[in-house]
């Protein structure tokens, strides 16, 4: 007698589950032709892709917009700002089929550098970007001046926004330690740590062209060399072939020509 009501409940449960999942799926709006033109003009990484990969890049940018909020603080944000932030997020994950930043809900865009108290006026302001922790967990802060500089022709090997998104990738395994364990096979972990420390020693001895900020700790080393990898891949491959090869494994990309 009790089995009949239960049988009726099963399809009701399945319908309710479907509606819940459907409701949670974000609406993804495709990029406009204007958006694509901005990407082509300002994002060299996108500009150098073939037509198939450009379409995939655009889809990933649109997905980022649908899943992460971008909020201006003390400035009027432009479409260029939004597209540069999204591009910074997509570039490190472009080699992965279905990656989303589950540890990020909001990107706050500040007009310029800021301090440890998140103030962007007066005082000592040297921070260009940061991934939040504690009560700021799930948030990233970026300086617009640093964001735009990272995509300029004068940026060289540096890109602050890519640097911060690499920190998020690093953090996704539970520890921001320069060892992205969910992006690399286990057998490469110890060789990667050894390689990092050998290169950090070369930087300390002034025998490397890698930004000295990389010797701060392993997490900063990984983020700094990742900037180099995406901004000047040919140069990195030429000067640091082993490092370049290891990063191709981590990011599943070969950006060098």
mmCIF file of C-alpha atoms in Angstrom:
data_model
loop_
_atom_site.group_PDB
_atom_site.id
_atom_site.type_symbol
_atom_site.label_atom_id
_atom_site.label_comp_id
_atom_site.label_asym_id
_atom_site.label_seq_id
_atom_site.Cartn_x
_atom_site.Cartn_y
_atom_site.Cartn_z
ATOM 1 C CA UNK A 1 0.000 0.000 0.000
ATOM 2 C CA UNK A 2 2.858 2.409 0.805
ATOM 3 C CA UNK A 3 4.779 1.735 -2.404
ATOM 4 C CA UNK A 4 2.316 3.557 -4.678
ATOM 5 C CA UNK A 5 2.715 7.049 -3.144
ATOM 6 C CA UNK A 6 6.491 6.597 -3.134
ATOM 7 C CA UNK A 7 6.440 5.708 -6.831
ATOM 8 C CA UNK A 8 4.543 8.931 -7.519
ATOM 9 C CA UNK A 9 7.146 10.928 -5.599
ATOM 10 C CA UNK A 10 10.067 9.813 -7.776
ATOM 11 C CA UNK A 11 9.074 11.731 -10.957
ATOM 12 C CA UNK A 12 8.116 14.765 -8.842
ATOM 13 C CA UNK A 13 11.560 14.693 -7.210
ATOM 14 C CA UNK A 14 13.292 14.370 -10.600
ATOM 15 C CA UNK A 15 11.309 17.288 -12.043
ATOM 16 C CA UNK A 16 12.118 19.450 -8.990
ATOM 17 C CA UNK A 17 15.805 18.545 -9.273
ATOM 18 C CA UNK A 18 15.807 19.432 -12.970
ATOM 19 C CA UNK A 19 14.210 22.818 -12.297
ATOM 20 C CA UNK A 20 16.728 23.589 -9.527
ATOM 21 C CA UNK A 21 19.713 22.707 -11.726
ATOM 22 C CA UNK A 22 18.248 24.602 -14.662
ATOM 23 C CA UNK A 23 17.723 27.679 -12.500
ATOM 24 C CA UNK A 24 21.322 27.607 -11.258
ATOM 25 C CA UNK A 25 22.814 27.477 -14.749
ATOM 26 C CA UNK A 26 23.991 31.016 -15.566
ATOM 27 C CA UNK A 27 22.840 32.797 -18.695
ATOM 28 C CA UNK A 28 25.816 33.184 -21.026
ATOM 29 C CA UNK A 29 25.611 36.100 -23.468
ATOM 30 C CA UNK A 30 27.894 35.811 -26.516
ATOM 31 C CA UNK A 31 30.434 38.552 -27.132
ATOM 32 C CA UNK A 32 29.529 41.331 -29.549
ATOM 33 C CA UNK A 33 31.550 42.230 -32.629
ATOM 34 C CA UNK A 34 32.769 45.292 -30.722
ATOM 35 C CA UNK A 35 34.010 43.056 -27.893
ATOM 36 C CA UNK A 36 35.889 40.865 -30.357
ATOM 37 C CA UNK A 37 37.480 43.910 -31.983
ATOM 38 C CA UNK A 38 38.695 45.139 -28.571
ATOM 39 C CA UNK A 39 40.175 41.711 -27.820
ATOM 40 C CA UNK A 40 41.920 41.658 -31.192
ATOM 41 C CA UNK A 41 43.346 45.154 -30.672
ATOM 42 C CA UNK A 42 44.440 44.862 -27.036
ATOM 43 C CA UNK A 43 45.044 41.184 -26.226
ATOM 44 C CA UNK A 44 48.018 39.839 -28.178
ATOM 45 C CA UNK A 45 47.349 36.295 -26.943
ATOM 46 C CA UNK A 46 43.882 36.355 -28.547
ATOM 47 C CA UNK A 47 45.141 38.149 -31.667
ATOM 48 C CA UNK A 48 47.619 35.331 -32.337
ATOM 49 C CA UNK A 49 45.036 32.520 -32.124
ATOM 50 C CA UNK A 50 43.533 30.872 -35.196
ATOM 51 C CA UNK A 51 39.816 31.344 -35.896
ATOM 52 C CA UNK A 52 38.759 28.142 -34.107
ATOM 53 C CA UNK A 53 40.695 28.984 -30.945
ATOM 54 C CA UNK A 54 39.462 32.582 -31.058
ATOM 55 C CA UNK A 55 35.903 31.282 -30.892
ATOM 56 C CA UNK A 56 36.794 29.065 -27.933
ATOM 57 C CA UNK A 57 38.499 32.021 -26.198
ATOM 58 C CA UNK A 58 35.384 34.153 -26.720
ATOM 59 C CA UNK A 59 33.194 31.415 -25.217
ATOM 60 C CA UNK A 60 35.426 31.189 -22.146
ATOM 61 C CA UNK A 61 35.348 34.980 -21.719
ATOM 62 C CA UNK A 62 31.535 34.939 -21.958
ATOM 63 C CA UNK A 63 31.377 32.132 -19.381
ATOM 64 C CA UNK A 64 33.628 34.113 -17.035
ATOM 65 C CA UNK A 65 31.295 37.121 -17.302
ATOM 66 C CA UNK A 66 28.331 34.873 -16.470
ATOM 67 C CA UNK A 67 29.915 33.327 -13.379
ATOM 68 C CA UNK A 68 32.090 36.063 -11.803
ATOM 69 C CA UNK A 69 31.022 39.607 -10.880
ATOM 70 C CA UNK A 70 33.309 42.492 -11.825
ATOM 71 C CA UNK A 71 32.728 45.578 -9.708
ATOM 72 C CA UNK A 72 34.377 49.017 -10.000
ATOM 73 C CA UNK A 73 35.508 50.853 -6.881
ATOM 74 C CA UNK A 74 36.164 54.591 -7.217
ATOM 75 C CA UNK A 75 36.106 54.573 -11.015
ATOM 76 C CA UNK A 76 33.873 54.245 -14.052
ATOM 77 C CA UNK A 77 34.586 50.862 -15.580
ATOM 78 C CA UNK A 78 34.796 50.415 -19.348
ATOM 79 C CA UNK A 79 34.204 47.448 -21.637
ATOM 80 C CA UNK A 80 37.967 47.360 -22.186
ATOM 81 C CA UNK A 81 38.552 46.905 -18.440
ATOM 82 C CA UNK A 82 36.046 44.058 -18.267
ATOM 83 C CA UNK A 83 37.504 42.300 -21.297
ATOM 84 C CA UNK A 84 41.087 42.623 -20.019
ATOM 85 C CA UNK A 85 40.083 41.123 -16.656
ATOM 86 C CA UNK A 86 38.258 38.236 -18.340
ATOM 87 C CA UNK A 87 41.181 37.656 -20.718
ATOM 88 C CA UNK A 88 43.569 37.530 -17.753
ATOM 89 C CA UNK A 89 41.371 34.808 -16.288
ATOM 90 C CA UNK A 90 41.046 32.828 -19.515
ATOM 91 C CA UNK A 91 44.685 32.845 -20.669
ATOM 92 C CA UNK A 92 46.027 30.549 -17.883
ATOM 93 C CA UNK A 93 43.106 28.086 -18.233
ATOM 94 C CA UNK A 94 42.839 28.090 -22.025
ATOM 95 C CA UNK A 95 44.444 24.652 -22.242
ATOM 96 C CA UNK A 96 41.761 23.097 -20.003
ATOM 97 C CA UNK A 97 38.461 21.939 -21.463
ATOM 98 C CA UNK A 98 36.063 22.900 -18.694
ATOM 99 C CA UNK A 99 37.764 24.939 -15.961
ATOM 100 C CA UNK A 100 35.916 27.520 -13.879
ATOM 101 C CA UNK A 101 37.238 29.596 -10.974
ATOM 102 C CA UNK A 102 35.111 28.056 -8.237
ATOM 103 C CA UNK A 103 37.212 29.903 -5.621
ATOM 104 C CA UNK A 104 36.304 33.323 -7.060
ATOM 105 C CA UNK A 105 33.011 35.209 -6.903
ATOM 106 C CA UNK A 106 34.003 38.862 -7.411
ATOM 107 C CA UNK A 107 36.790 40.924 -8.971
ATOM 108 C CA UNK A 108 37.053 44.453 -7.560
ATOM 109 C CA UNK A 109 38.710 46.958 -9.879
ATOM 110 C CA UNK A 110 40.507 49.855 -8.172
ATOM 111 C CA UNK A 111 41.779 52.915 -10.063
ATOM 112 C CA UNK A 112 45.397 52.499 -8.925
ATOM 113 C CA UNK A 113 47.707 50.768 -6.465
ATOM 114 C CA UNK A 114 46.417 50.211 -2.919
ATOM 115 C CA UNK A 115 47.678 49.369 0.561
ATOM 116 C CA UNK A 116 47.108 46.484 2.982
ATOM 117 C CA UNK A 117 43.933 48.178 4.218
ATOM 118 C CA UNK A 118 42.606 48.325 0.627
ATOM 119 C CA UNK A 119 42.987 52.112 0.471
ATOM 120 C CA UNK A 120 43.880 53.577 -2.923
ATOM 121 C CA UNK A 121 44.460 57.185 -1.860
ATOM 122 C CA UNK A 122 47.382 58.616 0.118
ATOM 123 C CA UNK A 123 49.957 56.753 2.209
ATOM 124 C CA UNK A 124 52.169 53.895 1.051
ATOM 125 C CA UNK A 125 50.373 52.196 -1.815
ATOM 126 C CA UNK A 126 52.404 49.500 -3.546
ATOM 127 C CA UNK A 127 49.950 46.628 -4.126
ATOM 128 C CA UNK A 128 48.882 46.195 -7.763
ATOM 129 C CA UNK A 129 46.711 43.112 -7.268
ATOM 130 C CA UNK A 130 45.826 40.503 -4.688
ATOM 131 C CA UNK A 131 43.739 37.396 -4.086
ATOM 132 C CA UNK A 132 41.643 37.843 -0.964
ATOM 133 C CA UNK A 133 41.775 35.617 2.095
ATOM 134 C CA UNK A 134 39.866 35.515 5.382
ATOM 135 C CA UNK A 135 36.777 37.718 5.132
ATOM 136 C CA UNK A 136 37.926 38.674 1.602
ATOM 137 C CA UNK A 137 38.021 35.034 0.499
ATOM 138 C CA UNK A 138 36.541 34.545 -2.961
ATOM 139 C CA UNK A 139 37.437 38.072 -4.023
ATOM 140 C CA UNK A 140 40.267 39.521 -6.077
ATOM 141 C CA UNK A 141 41.379 43.142 -6.204
ATOM 142 C CA UNK A 142 43.128 44.554 -9.256
ATOM 143 C CA UNK A 143 44.546 47.987 -9.985
ATOM 144 C CA UNK A 144 43.288 49.327 -13.316
ATOM 145 C CA UNK A 145 46.608 51.002 -14.014
ATOM 146 C CA UNK A 146 48.416 47.679 -13.535
ATOM 147 C CA UNK A 147 45.749 45.776 -15.485
ATOM 148 C CA UNK A 148 46.109 48.006 -18.531
ATOM 149 C CA UNK A 149 49.894 48.155 -18.297
ATOM 150 C CA UNK A 150 50.010 44.343 -18.377
ATOM 151 C CA UNK A 151 48.461 44.351 -21.854
ATOM 152 C CA UNK A 152 50.533 47.242 -23.196
ATOM 153 C CA UNK A 153 53.530 46.857 -25.499
ATOM 154 C CA UNK A 154 55.819 48.169 -22.731
ATOM 155 C CA UNK A 155 54.842 45.456 -20.215
ATOM 156 C CA UNK A 156 57.674 43.103 -21.148
ATOM 157 C CA UNK A 157 57.438 39.861 -19.163
ATOM 158 C CA UNK A 158 54.924 41.227 -16.647
ATOM 159 C CA UNK A 159 51.157 41.010 -16.369
ATOM 160 C CA UNK A 160 49.716 41.623 -12.899
ATOM 161 C CA UNK A 161 46.237 40.281 -13.633
ATOM 162 C CA UNK A 162 47.525 36.999 -15.076
ATOM 163 C CA UNK A 163 49.790 36.771 -12.007
ATOM 164 C CA UNK A 164 46.773 36.957 -9.682
ATOM 165 C CA UNK A 165 44.713 34.434 -11.627
ATOM 166 C CA UNK A 166 47.643 32.016 -11.510
ATOM 167 C CA UNK A 167 47.566 32.413 -7.710
ATOM 168 C CA UNK A 168 43.915 31.308 -7.867
ATOM 169 C CA UNK A 169 44.851 28.238 -9.902
ATOM 170 C CA UNK A 170 47.584 27.484 -7.370
ATOM 171 C CA UNK A 171 45.095 27.956 -4.513
ATOM 172 C CA UNK A 172 42.504 25.632 -6.062
ATOM 173 C CA UNK A 173 44.137 22.531 -4.530
ATOM 174 C CA UNK A 174 43.794 24.060 -1.051
ATOM 175 C CA UNK A 175 47.267 25.610 -0.683
ATOM 176 C CA UNK A 176 48.866 28.611 -2.379
ATOM 177 C CA UNK A 177 52.357 27.112 -2.422
ATOM 178 C CA UNK A 178 53.590 27.265 -6.010
ATOM 179 C CA UNK A 179 52.759 23.583 -6.543
ATOM 180 C CA UNK A 180 49.453 23.289 -8.457
ATOM 181 C CA UNK A 181 48.900 19.651 -7.602
ATOM 182 C CA UNK A 182 45.592 19.362 -9.433
ATOM 183 C CA UNK A 183 47.228 20.609 -12.657
ATOM 184 C CA UNK A 184 50.286 18.365 -12.743
ATOM 185 C CA UNK A 185 50.932 14.642 -12.514
ATOM 186 C CA UNK A 186 52.217 13.529 -9.119
ATOM 187 C CA UNK A 187 55.573 12.348 -10.491
ATOM 188 C CA UNK A 188 56.390 15.903 -11.620
ATOM 189 C CA UNK A 189 55.813 17.503 -8.202
ATOM 190 C CA UNK A 190 59.261 16.942 -6.655
ATOM 191 C CA UNK A 191 61.175 17.802 -9.893
ATOM 192 C CA UNK A 192 59.116 21.017 -10.098
ATOM 193 C CA UNK A 193 59.951 22.007 -6.504
ATOM 194 C CA UNK A 194 63.647 21.261 -7.174
ATOM 195 C CA UNK A 195 63.547 23.335 -10.371
ATOM 196 C CA UNK A 196 61.907 26.263 -8.563
ATOM 197 C CA UNK A 197 64.562 26.368 -5.847
ATOM 198 C CA UNK A 198 67.438 26.037 -8.300
ATOM 199 C CA UNK A 199 66.103 28.957 -10.328
ATOM 200 C CA UNK A 200 65.396 31.008 -7.198
ATOM 201 C CA UNK A 201 69.043 30.582 -6.243
ATOM 202 C CA UNK A 202 70.137 31.810 -9.689
ATOM 203 C CA UNK A 203 67.920 34.879 -9.294
ATOM 204 C CA UNK A 204 69.448 35.558 -5.885
ATOM 205 C CA UNK A 205 72.936 35.263 -7.442
ATOM 206 C CA UNK A 206 71.981 37.706 -10.222
ATOM 207 C CA UNK A 207 72.308 34.961 -12.835
ATOM 208 C CA UNK A 208 68.740 35.028 -14.129
ATOM 209 C CA UNK A 209 66.531 37.464 -16.052
ATOM 210 C CA UNK A 210 63.445 36.434 -14.044
ATOM 211 C CA UNK A 211 61.895 39.208 -11.930
ATOM 212 C CA UNK A 212 63.557 39.102 -8.457
ATOM 213 C CA UNK A 213 60.110 39.234 -6.842
ATOM 214 C CA UNK A 214 60.011 35.523 -7.687
ATOM 215 C CA UNK A 215 62.333 34.681 -4.789
ATOM 216 C CA UNK A 216 59.726 35.874 -2.243
ATOM 217 C CA UNK A 217 58.383 32.323 -1.936
ATOM 218 C CA UNK A 218 57.316 29.377 -4.110
ATOM 219 C CA UNK A 219 53.847 30.818 -4.777
ATOM 220 C CA UNK A 220 55.293 34.081 -6.072
ATOM 221 C CA UNK A 221 57.878 32.216 -8.136
ATOM 222 C CA UNK A 222 55.150 30.223 -9.870
ATOM 223 C CA UNK A 223 53.045 33.338 -10.549
ATOM 224 C CA UNK A 224 56.017 35.394 -11.815
ATOM 225 C CA UNK A 225 57.338 32.734 -14.208
ATOM 226 C CA UNK A 226 53.778 32.162 -15.431
ATOM 227 C CA UNK A 227 53.597 35.856 -16.423
ATOM 228 C CA UNK A 228 56.852 35.342 -18.331
ATOM 229 C CA UNK A 229 55.480 32.141 -19.918
ATOM 230 C CA UNK A 230 52.399 33.879 -21.323
ATOM 231 C CA UNK A 231 53.883 37.295 -22.108
ATOM 232 C CA UNK A 232 57.252 36.282 -23.617
ATOM 233 C CA UNK A 233 57.020 32.541 -24.308
ATOM 234 C CA UNK A 234 59.670 32.483 -27.051
ATOM 235 C CA UNK A 235 62.165 34.248 -24.814
ATOM 236 C CA UNK A 236 61.430 31.938 -21.876
ATOM 237 C CA UNK A 237 61.825 28.878 -24.108
ATOM 238 C CA UNK A 238 65.158 30.202 -25.343
ATOM 239 C CA UNK A 239 66.609 31.230 -21.964
ATOM 240 C CA UNK A 240 64.938 28.647 -19.693
ATOM 241 C CA UNK A 241 63.974 25.618 -21.839
ATOM 242 C CA UNK A 242 63.434 23.240 -18.892
ATOM 243 C CA UNK A 243 61.264 25.749 -17.073
ATOM 244 C CA UNK A 244 59.282 26.441 -20.231
ATOM 245 C CA UNK A 245 58.765 22.713 -20.812
ATOM 246 C CA UNK A 246 57.504 22.175 -17.264
ATOM 247 C CA UNK A 247 55.048 25.071 -17.583
ATOM 248 C CA UNK A 248 53.693 23.606 -20.846
ATOM 249 C CA UNK A 249 52.814 20.512 -18.817
ATOM 250 C CA UNK A 250 51.176 22.494 -16.033
ATOM 251 C CA UNK A 251 49.065 24.732 -18.301
ATOM 252 C CA UNK A 252 48.567 22.237 -21.176
ATOM 253 C CA UNK A 253 49.666 24.951 -23.580
ATOM 254 C CA UNK A 254 52.620 25.703 -25.838
ATOM 255 C CA UNK A 255 52.455 29.459 -26.453
ATOM 256 C CA UNK A 256 55.925 29.700 -28.014
ATOM 257 C CA UNK A 257 55.974 29.716 -31.816
#
